[in-house]
Short mmCIF file of C-alpha atoms in Angstrom, two decimals:
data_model
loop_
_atom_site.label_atom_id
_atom_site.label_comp_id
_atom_site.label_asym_id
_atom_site.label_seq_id
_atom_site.Cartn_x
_atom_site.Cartn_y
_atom_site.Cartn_z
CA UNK A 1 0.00 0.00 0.00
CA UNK A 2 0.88 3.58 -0.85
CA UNK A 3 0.54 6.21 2.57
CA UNK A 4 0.84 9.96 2.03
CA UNK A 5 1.39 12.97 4.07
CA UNK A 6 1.21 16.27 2.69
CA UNK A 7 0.45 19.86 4.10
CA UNK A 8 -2.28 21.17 1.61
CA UNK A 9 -2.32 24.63 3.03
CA UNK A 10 -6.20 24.33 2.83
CA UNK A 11 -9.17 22.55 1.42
CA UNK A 12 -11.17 25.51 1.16
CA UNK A 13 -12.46 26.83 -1.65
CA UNK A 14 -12.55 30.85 -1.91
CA UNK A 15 -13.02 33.33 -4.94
CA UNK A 16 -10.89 35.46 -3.12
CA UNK A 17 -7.86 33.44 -3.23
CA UNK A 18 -5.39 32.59 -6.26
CA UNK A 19 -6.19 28.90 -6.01
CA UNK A 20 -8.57 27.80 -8.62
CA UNK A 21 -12.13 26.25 -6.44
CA UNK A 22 -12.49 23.00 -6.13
CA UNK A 23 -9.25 22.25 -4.18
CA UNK A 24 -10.18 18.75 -3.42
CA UNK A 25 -10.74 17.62 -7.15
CA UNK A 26 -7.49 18.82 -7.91
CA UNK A 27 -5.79 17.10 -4.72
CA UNK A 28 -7.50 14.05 -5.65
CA UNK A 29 -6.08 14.12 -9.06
CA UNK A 30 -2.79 14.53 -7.84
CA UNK A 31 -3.21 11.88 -5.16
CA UNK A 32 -4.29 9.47 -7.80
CA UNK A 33 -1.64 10.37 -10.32
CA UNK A 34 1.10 8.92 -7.43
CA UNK A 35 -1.43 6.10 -6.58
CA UNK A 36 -1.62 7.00 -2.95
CA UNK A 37 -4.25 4.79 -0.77
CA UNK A 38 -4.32 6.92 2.36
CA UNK A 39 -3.14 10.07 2.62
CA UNK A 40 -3.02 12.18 5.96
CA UNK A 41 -3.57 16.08 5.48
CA UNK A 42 -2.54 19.08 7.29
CA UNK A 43 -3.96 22.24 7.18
CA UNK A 44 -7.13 21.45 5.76
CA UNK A 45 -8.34 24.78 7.35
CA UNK A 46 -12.33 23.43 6.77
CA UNK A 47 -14.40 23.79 10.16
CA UNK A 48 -16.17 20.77 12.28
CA UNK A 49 -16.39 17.57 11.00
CA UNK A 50 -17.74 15.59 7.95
CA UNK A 51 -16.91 14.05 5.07
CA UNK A 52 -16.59 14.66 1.34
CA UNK A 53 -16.70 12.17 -1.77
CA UNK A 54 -14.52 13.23 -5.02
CA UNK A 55 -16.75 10.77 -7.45
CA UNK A 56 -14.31 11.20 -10.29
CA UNK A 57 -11.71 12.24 -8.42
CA UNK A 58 -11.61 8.68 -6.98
CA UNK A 59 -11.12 9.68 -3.26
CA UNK A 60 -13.47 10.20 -0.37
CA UNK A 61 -11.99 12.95 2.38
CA UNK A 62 -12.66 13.33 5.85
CA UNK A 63 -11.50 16.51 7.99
CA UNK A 64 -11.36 17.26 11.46
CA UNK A 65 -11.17 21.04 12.28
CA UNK A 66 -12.09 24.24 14.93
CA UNK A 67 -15.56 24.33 15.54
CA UNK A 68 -17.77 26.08 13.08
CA UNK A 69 -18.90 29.17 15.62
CA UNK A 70 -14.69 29.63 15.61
CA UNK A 71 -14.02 32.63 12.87
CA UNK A 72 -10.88 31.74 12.40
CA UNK A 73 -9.69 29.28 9.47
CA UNK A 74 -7.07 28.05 10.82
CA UNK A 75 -5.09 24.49 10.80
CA UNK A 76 -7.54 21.19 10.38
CA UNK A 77 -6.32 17.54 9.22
CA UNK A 78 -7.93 15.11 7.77
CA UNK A 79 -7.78 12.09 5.19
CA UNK A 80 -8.31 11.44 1.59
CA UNK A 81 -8.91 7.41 1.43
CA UNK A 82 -9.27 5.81 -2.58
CA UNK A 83 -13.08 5.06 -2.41
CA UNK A 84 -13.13 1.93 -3.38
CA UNK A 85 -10.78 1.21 0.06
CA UNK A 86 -13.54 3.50 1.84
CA UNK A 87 -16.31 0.71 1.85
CA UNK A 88 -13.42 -1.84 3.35
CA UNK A 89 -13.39 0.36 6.23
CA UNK A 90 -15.28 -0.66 9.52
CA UNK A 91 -15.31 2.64 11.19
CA UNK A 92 -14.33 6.60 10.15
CA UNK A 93 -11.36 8.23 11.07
CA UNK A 94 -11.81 9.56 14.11
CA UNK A 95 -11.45 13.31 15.00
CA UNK A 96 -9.37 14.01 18.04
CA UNK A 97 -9.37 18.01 17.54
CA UNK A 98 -7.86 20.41 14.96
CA UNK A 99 -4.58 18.78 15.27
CA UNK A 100 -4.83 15.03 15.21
CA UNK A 101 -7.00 12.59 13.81
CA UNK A 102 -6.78 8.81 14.05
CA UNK A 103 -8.13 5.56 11.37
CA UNK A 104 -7.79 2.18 12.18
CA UNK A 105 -7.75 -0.30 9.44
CA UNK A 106 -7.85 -4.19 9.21
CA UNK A 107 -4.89 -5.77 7.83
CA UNK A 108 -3.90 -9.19 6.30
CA UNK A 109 -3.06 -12.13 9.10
CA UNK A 110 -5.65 -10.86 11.71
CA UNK A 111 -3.94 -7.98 12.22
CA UNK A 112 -4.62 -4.25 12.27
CA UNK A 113 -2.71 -1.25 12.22
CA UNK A 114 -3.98 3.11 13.80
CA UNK A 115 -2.85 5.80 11.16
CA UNK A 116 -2.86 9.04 12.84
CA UNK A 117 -2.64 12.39 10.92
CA UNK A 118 -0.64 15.23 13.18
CA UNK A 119 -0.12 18.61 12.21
CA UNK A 120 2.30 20.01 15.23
CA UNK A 121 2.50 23.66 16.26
CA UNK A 122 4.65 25.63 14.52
CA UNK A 123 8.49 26.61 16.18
CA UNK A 124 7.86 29.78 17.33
CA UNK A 125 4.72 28.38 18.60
CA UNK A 126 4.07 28.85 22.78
CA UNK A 127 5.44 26.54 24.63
CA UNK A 128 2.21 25.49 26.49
CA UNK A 129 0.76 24.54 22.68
CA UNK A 130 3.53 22.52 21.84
CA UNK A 131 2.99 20.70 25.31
CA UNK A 132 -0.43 20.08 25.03
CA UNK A 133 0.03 18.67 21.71
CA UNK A 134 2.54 16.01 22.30
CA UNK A 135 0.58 15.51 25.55
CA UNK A 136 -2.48 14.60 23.46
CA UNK A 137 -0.01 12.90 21.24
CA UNK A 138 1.24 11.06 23.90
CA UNK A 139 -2.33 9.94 24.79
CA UNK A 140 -3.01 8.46 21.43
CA UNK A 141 0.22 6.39 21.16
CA UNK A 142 -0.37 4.97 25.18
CA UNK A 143 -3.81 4.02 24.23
CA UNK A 144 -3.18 1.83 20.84
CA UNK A 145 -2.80 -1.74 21.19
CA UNK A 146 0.42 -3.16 21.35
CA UNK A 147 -0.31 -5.90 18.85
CA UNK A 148 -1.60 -2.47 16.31
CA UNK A 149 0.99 -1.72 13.89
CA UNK A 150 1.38 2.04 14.13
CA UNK A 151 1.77 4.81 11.27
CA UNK A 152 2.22 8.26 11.89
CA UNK A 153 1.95 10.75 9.04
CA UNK A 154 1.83 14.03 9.42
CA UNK A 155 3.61 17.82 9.48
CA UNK A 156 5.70 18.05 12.84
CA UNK A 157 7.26 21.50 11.94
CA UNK A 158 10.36 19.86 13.23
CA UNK A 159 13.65 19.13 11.93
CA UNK A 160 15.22 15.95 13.60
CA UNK A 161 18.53 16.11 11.88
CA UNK A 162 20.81 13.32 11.04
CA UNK A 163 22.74 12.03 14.20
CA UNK A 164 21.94 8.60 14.32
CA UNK A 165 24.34 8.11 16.52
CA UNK A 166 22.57 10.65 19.72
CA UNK A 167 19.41 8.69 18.45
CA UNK A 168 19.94 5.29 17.38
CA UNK A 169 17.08 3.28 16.55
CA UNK A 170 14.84 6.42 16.05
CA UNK A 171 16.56 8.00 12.98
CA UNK A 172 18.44 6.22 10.23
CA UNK A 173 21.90 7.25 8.73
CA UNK A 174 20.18 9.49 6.27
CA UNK A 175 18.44 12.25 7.46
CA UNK A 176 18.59 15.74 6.28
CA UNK A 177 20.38 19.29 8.33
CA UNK A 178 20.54 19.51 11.49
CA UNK A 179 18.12 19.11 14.62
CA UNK A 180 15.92 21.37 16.40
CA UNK A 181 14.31 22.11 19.06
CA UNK A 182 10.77 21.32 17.88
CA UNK A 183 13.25 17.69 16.29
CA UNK A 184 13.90 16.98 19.70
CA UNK A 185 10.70 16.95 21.11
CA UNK A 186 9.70 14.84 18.57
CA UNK A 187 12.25 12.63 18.50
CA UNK A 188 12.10 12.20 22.73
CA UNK A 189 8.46 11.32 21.85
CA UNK A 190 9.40 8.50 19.46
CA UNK A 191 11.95 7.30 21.51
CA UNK A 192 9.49 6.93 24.53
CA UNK A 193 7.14 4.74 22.23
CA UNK A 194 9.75 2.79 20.45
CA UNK A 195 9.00 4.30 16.57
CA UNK A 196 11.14 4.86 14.15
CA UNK A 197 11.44 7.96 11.27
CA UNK A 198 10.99 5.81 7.69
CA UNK A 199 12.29 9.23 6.07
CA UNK A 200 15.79 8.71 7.54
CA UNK A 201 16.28 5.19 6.60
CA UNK A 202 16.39 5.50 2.73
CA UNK A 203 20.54 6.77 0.88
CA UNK A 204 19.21 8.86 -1.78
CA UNK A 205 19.19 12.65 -3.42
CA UNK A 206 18.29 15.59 -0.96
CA UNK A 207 15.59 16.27 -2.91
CA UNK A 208 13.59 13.30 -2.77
CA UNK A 209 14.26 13.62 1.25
CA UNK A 210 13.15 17.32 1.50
CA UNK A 211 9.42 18.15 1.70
CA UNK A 212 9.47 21.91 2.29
CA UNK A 213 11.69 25.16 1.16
CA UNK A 214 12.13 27.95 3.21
CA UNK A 215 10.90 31.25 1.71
CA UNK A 216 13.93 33.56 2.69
CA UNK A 217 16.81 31.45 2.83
CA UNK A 218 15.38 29.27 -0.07
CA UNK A 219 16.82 26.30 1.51
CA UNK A 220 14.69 22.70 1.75
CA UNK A 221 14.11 20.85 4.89
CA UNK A 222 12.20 17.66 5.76
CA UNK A 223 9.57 18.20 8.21
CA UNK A 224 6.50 16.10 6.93
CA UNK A 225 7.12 12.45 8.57
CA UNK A 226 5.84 9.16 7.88
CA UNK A 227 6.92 7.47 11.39
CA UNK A 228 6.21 3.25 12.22
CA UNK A 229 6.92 0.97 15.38
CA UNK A 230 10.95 0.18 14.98
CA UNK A 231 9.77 -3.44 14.93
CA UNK A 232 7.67 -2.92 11.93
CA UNK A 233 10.55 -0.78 9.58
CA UNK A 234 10.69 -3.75 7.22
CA UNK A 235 7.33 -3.24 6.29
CA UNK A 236 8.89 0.16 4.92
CA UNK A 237 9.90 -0.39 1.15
CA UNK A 238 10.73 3.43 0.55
CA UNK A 239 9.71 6.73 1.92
CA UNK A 240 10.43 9.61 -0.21
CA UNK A 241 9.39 13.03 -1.22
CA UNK A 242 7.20 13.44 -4.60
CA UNK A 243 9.22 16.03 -6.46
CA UNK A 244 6.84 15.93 -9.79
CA UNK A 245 3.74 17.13 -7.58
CA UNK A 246 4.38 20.50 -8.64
CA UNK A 247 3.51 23.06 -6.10
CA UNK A 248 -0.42 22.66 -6.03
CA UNK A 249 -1.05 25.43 -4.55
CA UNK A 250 0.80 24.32 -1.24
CA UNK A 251 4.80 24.87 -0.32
CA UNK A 252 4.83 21.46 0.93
CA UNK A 253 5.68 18.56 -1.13
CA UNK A 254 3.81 15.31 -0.63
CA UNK A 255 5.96 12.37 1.06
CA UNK A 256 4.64 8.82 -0.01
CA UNK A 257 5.56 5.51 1.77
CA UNK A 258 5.01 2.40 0.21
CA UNK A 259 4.74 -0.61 2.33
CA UNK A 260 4.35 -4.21 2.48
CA UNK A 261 0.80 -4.98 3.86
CA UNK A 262 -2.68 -4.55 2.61
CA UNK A 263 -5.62 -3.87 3.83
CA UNK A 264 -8.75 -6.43 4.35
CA UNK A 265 -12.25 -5.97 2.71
CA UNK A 266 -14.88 -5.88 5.07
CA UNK A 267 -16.61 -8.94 5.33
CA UNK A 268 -20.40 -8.33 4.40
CA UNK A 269 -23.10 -8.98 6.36
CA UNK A 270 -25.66 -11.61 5.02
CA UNK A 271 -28.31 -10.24 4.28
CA UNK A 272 -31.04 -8.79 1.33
CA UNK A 273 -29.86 -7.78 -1.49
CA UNK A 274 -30.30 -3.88 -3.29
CA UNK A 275 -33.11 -4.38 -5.80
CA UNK A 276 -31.89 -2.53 -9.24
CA UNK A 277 -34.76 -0.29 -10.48
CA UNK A 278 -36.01 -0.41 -13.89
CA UNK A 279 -35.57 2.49 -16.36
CA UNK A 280 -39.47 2.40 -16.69
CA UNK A 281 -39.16 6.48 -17.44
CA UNK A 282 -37.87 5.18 -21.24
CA UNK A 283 -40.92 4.04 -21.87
CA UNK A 284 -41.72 7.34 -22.67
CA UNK A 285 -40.63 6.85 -25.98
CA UNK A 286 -42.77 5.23 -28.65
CA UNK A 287 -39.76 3.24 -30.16
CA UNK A 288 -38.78 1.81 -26.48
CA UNK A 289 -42.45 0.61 -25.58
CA UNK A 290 -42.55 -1.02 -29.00
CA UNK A 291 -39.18 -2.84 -28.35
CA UNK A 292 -40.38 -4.16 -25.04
CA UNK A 293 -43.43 -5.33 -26.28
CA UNK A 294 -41.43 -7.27 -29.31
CA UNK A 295 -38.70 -8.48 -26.35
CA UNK A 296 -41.66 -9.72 -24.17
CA UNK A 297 -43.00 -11.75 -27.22
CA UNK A 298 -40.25 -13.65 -27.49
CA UNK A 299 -39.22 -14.42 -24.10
CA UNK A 300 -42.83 -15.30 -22.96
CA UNK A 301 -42.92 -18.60 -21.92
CA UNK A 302 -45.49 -20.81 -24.66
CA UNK A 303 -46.10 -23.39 -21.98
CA UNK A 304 -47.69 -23.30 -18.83
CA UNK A 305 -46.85 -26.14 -16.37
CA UNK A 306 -49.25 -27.34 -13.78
CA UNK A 307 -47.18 -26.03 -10.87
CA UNK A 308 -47.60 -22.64 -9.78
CA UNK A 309 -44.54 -21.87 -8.51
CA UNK A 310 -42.57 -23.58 -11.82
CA UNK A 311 -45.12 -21.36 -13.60
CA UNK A 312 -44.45 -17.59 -11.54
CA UNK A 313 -40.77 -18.03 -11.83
CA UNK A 314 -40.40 -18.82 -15.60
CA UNK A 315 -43.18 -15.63 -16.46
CA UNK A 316 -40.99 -13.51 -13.53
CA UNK A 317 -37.45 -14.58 -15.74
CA UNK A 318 -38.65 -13.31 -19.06
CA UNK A 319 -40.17 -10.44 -17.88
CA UNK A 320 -36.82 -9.36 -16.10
CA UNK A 321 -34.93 -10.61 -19.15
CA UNK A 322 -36.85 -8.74 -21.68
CA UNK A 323 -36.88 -5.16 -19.49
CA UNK A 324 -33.12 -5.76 -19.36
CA UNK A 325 -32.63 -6.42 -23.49
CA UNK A 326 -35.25 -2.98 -23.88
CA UNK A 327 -35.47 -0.67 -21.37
CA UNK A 328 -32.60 -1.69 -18.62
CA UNK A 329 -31.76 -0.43 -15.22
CA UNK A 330 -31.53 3.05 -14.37
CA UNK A 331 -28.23 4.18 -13.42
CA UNK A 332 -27.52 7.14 -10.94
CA UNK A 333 -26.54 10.52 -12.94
CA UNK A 334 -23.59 12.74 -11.64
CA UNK A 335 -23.56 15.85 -13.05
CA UNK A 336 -20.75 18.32 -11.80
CA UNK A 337 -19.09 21.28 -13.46
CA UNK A 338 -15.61 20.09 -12.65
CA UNK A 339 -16.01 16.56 -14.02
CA UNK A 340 -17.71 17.67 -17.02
CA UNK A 341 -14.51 19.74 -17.77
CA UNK A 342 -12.10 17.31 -16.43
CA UNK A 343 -10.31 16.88 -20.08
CA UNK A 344 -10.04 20.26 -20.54
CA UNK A 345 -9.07 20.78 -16.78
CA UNK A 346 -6.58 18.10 -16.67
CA UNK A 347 -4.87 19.75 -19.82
CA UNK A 348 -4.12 23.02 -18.29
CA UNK A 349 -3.10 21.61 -14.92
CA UNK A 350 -0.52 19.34 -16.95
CA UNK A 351 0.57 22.50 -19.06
CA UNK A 352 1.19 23.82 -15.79
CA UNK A 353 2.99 21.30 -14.05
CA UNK A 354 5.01 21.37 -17.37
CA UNK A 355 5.90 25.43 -16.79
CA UNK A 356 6.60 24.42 -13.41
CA UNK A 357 9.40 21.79 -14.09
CA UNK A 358 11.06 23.65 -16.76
CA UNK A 359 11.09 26.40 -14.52
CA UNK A 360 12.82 24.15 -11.59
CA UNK A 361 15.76 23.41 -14.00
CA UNK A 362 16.62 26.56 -14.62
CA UNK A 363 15.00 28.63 -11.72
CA UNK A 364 17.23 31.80 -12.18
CA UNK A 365 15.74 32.28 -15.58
CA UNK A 366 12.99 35.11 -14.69
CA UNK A 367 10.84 33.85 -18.55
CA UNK A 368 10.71 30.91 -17.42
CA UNK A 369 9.25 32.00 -13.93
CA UNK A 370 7.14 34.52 -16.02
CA UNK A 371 5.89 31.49 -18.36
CA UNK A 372 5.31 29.44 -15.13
CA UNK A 373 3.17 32.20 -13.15
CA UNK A 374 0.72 32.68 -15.80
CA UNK A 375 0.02 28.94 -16.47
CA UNK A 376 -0.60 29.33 -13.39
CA UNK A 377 -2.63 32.09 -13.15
CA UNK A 378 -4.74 30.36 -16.77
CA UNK A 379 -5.73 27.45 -14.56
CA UNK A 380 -7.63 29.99 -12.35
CA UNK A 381 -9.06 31.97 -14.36
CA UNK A 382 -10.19 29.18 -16.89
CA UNK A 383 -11.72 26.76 -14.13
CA UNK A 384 -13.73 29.93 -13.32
CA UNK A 385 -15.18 30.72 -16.78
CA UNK A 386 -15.99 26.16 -16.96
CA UNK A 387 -17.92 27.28 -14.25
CA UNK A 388 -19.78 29.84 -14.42
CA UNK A 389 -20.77 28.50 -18.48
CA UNK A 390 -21.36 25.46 -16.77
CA UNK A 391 -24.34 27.16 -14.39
CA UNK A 392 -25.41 29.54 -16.44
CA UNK A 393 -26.48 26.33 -18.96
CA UNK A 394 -28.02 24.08 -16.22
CA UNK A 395 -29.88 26.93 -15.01
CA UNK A 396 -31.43 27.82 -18.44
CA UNK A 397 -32.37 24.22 -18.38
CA UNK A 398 -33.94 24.16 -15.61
CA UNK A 399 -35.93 27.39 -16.23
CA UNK A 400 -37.22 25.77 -19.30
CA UNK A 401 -38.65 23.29 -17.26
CA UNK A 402 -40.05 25.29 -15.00
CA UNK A 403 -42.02 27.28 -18.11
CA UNK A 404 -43.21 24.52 -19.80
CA UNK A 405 -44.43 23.58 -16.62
CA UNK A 406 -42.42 20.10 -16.78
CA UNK A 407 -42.49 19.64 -12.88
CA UNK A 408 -41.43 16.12 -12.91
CA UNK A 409 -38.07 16.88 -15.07
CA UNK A 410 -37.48 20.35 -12.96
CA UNK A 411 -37.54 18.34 -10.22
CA UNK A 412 -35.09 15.69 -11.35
CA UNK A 413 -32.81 18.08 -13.14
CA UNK A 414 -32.60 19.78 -9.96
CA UNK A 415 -32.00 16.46 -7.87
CA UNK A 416 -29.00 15.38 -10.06
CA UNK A 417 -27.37 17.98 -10.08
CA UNK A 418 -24.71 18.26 -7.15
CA UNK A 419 -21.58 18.80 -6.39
CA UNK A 420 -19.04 16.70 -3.98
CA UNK A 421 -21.42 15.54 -1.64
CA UNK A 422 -20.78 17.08 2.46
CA UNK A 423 -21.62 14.75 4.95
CA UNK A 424 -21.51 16.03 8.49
CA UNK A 425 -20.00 12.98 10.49
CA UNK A 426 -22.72 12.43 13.50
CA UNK A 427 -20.81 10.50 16.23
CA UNK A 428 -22.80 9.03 19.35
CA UNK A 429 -21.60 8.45 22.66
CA UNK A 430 -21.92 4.86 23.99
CA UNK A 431 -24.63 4.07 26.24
CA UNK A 432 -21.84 4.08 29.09
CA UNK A 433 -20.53 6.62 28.52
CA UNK A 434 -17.19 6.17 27.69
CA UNK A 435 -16.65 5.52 23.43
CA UNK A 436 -17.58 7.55 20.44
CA UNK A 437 -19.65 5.50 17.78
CA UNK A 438 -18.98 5.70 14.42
CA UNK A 439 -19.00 2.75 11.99
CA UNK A 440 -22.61 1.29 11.45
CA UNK A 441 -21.82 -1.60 12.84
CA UNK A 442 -21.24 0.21 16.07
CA UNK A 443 -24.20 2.08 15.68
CA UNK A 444 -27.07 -0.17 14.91
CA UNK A 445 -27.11 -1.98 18.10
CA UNK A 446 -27.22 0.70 20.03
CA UNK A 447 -29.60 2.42 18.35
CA UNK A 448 -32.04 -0.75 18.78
CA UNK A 449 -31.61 -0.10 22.53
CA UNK A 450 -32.48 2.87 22.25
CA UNK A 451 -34.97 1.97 21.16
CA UNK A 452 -35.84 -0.71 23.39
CA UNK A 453 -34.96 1.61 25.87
CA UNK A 454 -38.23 3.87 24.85
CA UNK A 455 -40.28 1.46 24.78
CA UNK A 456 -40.14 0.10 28.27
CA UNK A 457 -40.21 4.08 29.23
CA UNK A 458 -43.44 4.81 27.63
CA UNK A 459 -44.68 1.16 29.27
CA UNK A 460 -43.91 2.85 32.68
CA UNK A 461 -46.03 6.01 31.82
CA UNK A 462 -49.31 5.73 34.21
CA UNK A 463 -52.30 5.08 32.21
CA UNK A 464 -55.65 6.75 32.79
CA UNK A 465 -58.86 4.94 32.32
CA UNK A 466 -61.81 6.71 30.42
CA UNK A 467 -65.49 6.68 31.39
CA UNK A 468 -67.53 6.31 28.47
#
């Protein structure tokens, strides 16, 4: 499997800004171009707590973040999971606050391993934040199961340096600079829980080590971590910075670790299956209702045997058979202005990253920044216009609709059309009191006891007899 960390800078979409909108189609583009499973993000800057499905995008993303009566925009972290992993999962990553999130996942061999995305103060940060961070930090790590493998992605704003000697075990002979102070705290924390930093463990160029460049001295550092249990670094096939990412939008480059395990589909619960609906609204047409009239001919059964139930299921098989030949099932209709686009998209964010790598060869060359900074500035102002042409076409759509007084297609048009869809993650509190629910599995029982629960109340309600 493929794990990611990578400081977006923010997921949020503003009109104000010089990102183009839509910053999690384009993050799940990029994410998918590196084939990246999991990916834990910093800054994701949205407020609360929900969830967020990219359906050509091909990623599902969660967020954890300050509470939506907070003004402020500030910090948030999250995940972007592939969606077809998203339905192996038995619970959702689970929210600790703005600064740490946690996912547990099910593994090969019975075994299971807690990702947690971290996005650290700052260095110049007070010292009482940095304390109460690895103090929650701390919490986390204590509280995983020994027999858990452990991953730990995330943006520590720390540099840990490369003395593998002061810290043997923790860092490999690889790393990057020196050490800091923020480095030390970290690294005291991973000694203290036996981990080890994957980024130091790999002999190759600085800049596949280095994930971020500093804006005065213009010098790159590694502070975006992908950190495992030191008995589980042979899991670790490489961890390395993704220099063709181009910038995104963020000064951070993504870090990817690929490792050998693999994650375990959920095992489904016997049950009832979906029934597929019919596309009965083609019938509409003159030329569809003839077809399934000719179909139904043909697959009509010409004998009809004594028993009854022989007799049902042979009609009830060429009735299904001939509505799938004419009419078939209906299949669910995404529209959504960036998908519609995505060819066109696609080209000018690849004519982009194209500026942007010619420019990194030969970054004293001020054309080549010029040429850079307005394909840059294209992509903007290009996704805008998609848009807006995009609207202004649905909506005169709809409004014809609504004069020809078509209220069963206005009502449809206006269903389908939607774009990444924002679920709000509603957690419970166990009837204890003392776990968050979040997977279904968790859920359903106790919301049957709940129930049950109400039902013996109202039985204890006194009842009053009527005279007639």
């Amino acid at each position: 499997m493929n794990f990611g960390t990578w400081n977006v800078r923010t997921l949020l979409d503003n009109t104000d800004s010089e990102r183009p909108e839509r910053r999690t189609a384009l993050i799940a583009r990029e994410l998918g171009r590196f084939k990246i499973d999991i990916a834990a993000l910093q800054e994701t800057r949205r407020a609360g707590e929900g969830q967020l499905k990219e359906e050509k995008g091909g990623y599902t993303f969660f967020w954890k973040g300050l509470p939506e009566e907070e003004r402020r925009r500030i910090h948030g972290v999250g995940f972007a999971i592939r969606n077809d992993l998203v339905k192996h999962l038995t619970e959702a990553p689970t929210g600790i606050n703005e600064r740490l999130s946690t996912l547990r996942i099910n593994l090969a061999k019975n075994q299971q391993a807690t990702i947690i995305c971290a996005y650290a103060p700052t260095l110049d940060a007070d010292e009482d934040i940095k304390e109460n961070f690895y103090c929650q930090l701390d919490t986390i790590l204590s509280e995983i199961p020994k027999e858990d493998k452990i991953i730990l992605l995330g943006d520590f704003n720390a540099r840990v340096g490369r003395d593998s000697d002061l810290w043997p075990g923790i860092i490999g002979k690889d790393g990057v600079g020196n050490s800091n102070s923020n480095g030390i705290l970290l690294l005291t924390k991973c000694g203290e829980h036996n981990l080890v930093i994957t980024n130091t463990l790999f002999r190759q160029k600085n800049k596949l080590k280095t994930s971020w460049k500093h804006p005065r001295s213009k010098h790159w550092h590694l502070l975006d971590y992908v950190i495992t249990r030191a008995r589980d670094r042979r899991d670790v096939l490489l961890t390395r910075a993704m220099t063709g990412t181009d910038d995104c939008w963020t000064d951070h480059r993504l870090i990817r670790s690929t490792m050998a395990i693999k994650i375990v589909p959920k095992r489904r619960l016997q049950g009832r299956k979906t029934r597929r609906k019919m596309n009965t609204q083609a019938l509409q047409e003159p030329s569809k209702r003839a077809l399934l009239q000719t179909t139904l001919k043909d697959h009509l059964p010409t004998e009809h045997p004594e028993n009854v139930e022989e007799h049902w299921n042979k009609l009830k098989t060429s009735i299904i058979t001939a509505c799938e030949e004419s009419i078939g099932y209906l299949t669910k209709k995404h529209q959504d202005w960036f998908d519609d686009n995505d060819k066109e998209i696609q080209q000018l964010i690849d004519n982009k990253r194209k500026a942007f790598q010619t420019w990194q060869r030969h970054t004293n060359c001020a054309a080549k920044k010029k040429i850079y900074a307005s394909a840059k500035a294209e992509v903007q102002r290009r996704t805008r216009e998609l848009k807006n042409i995009w609207w202004t076409k649905k909506a005169e759509e709809i409004q014809h609709l609504a004069d020809t007084h078509d209220a069963q297609g206005f009502f449809k048009a206006t269903k389908i059309i939607y774009g990444p869809r924002n679920h709000g993650i509603q957690p419970l509190r166990s009837s204890d009191g003392t776990k968050i629910l979040k997977d279904k599995t968790s859920l359903w029982p106790h919301w049957s006891c709940d129930s049950a629960g109400s039902g013996s109340a109202l039985s204890n309600i006194v009842q009053l007899m009527f005279c007639p």
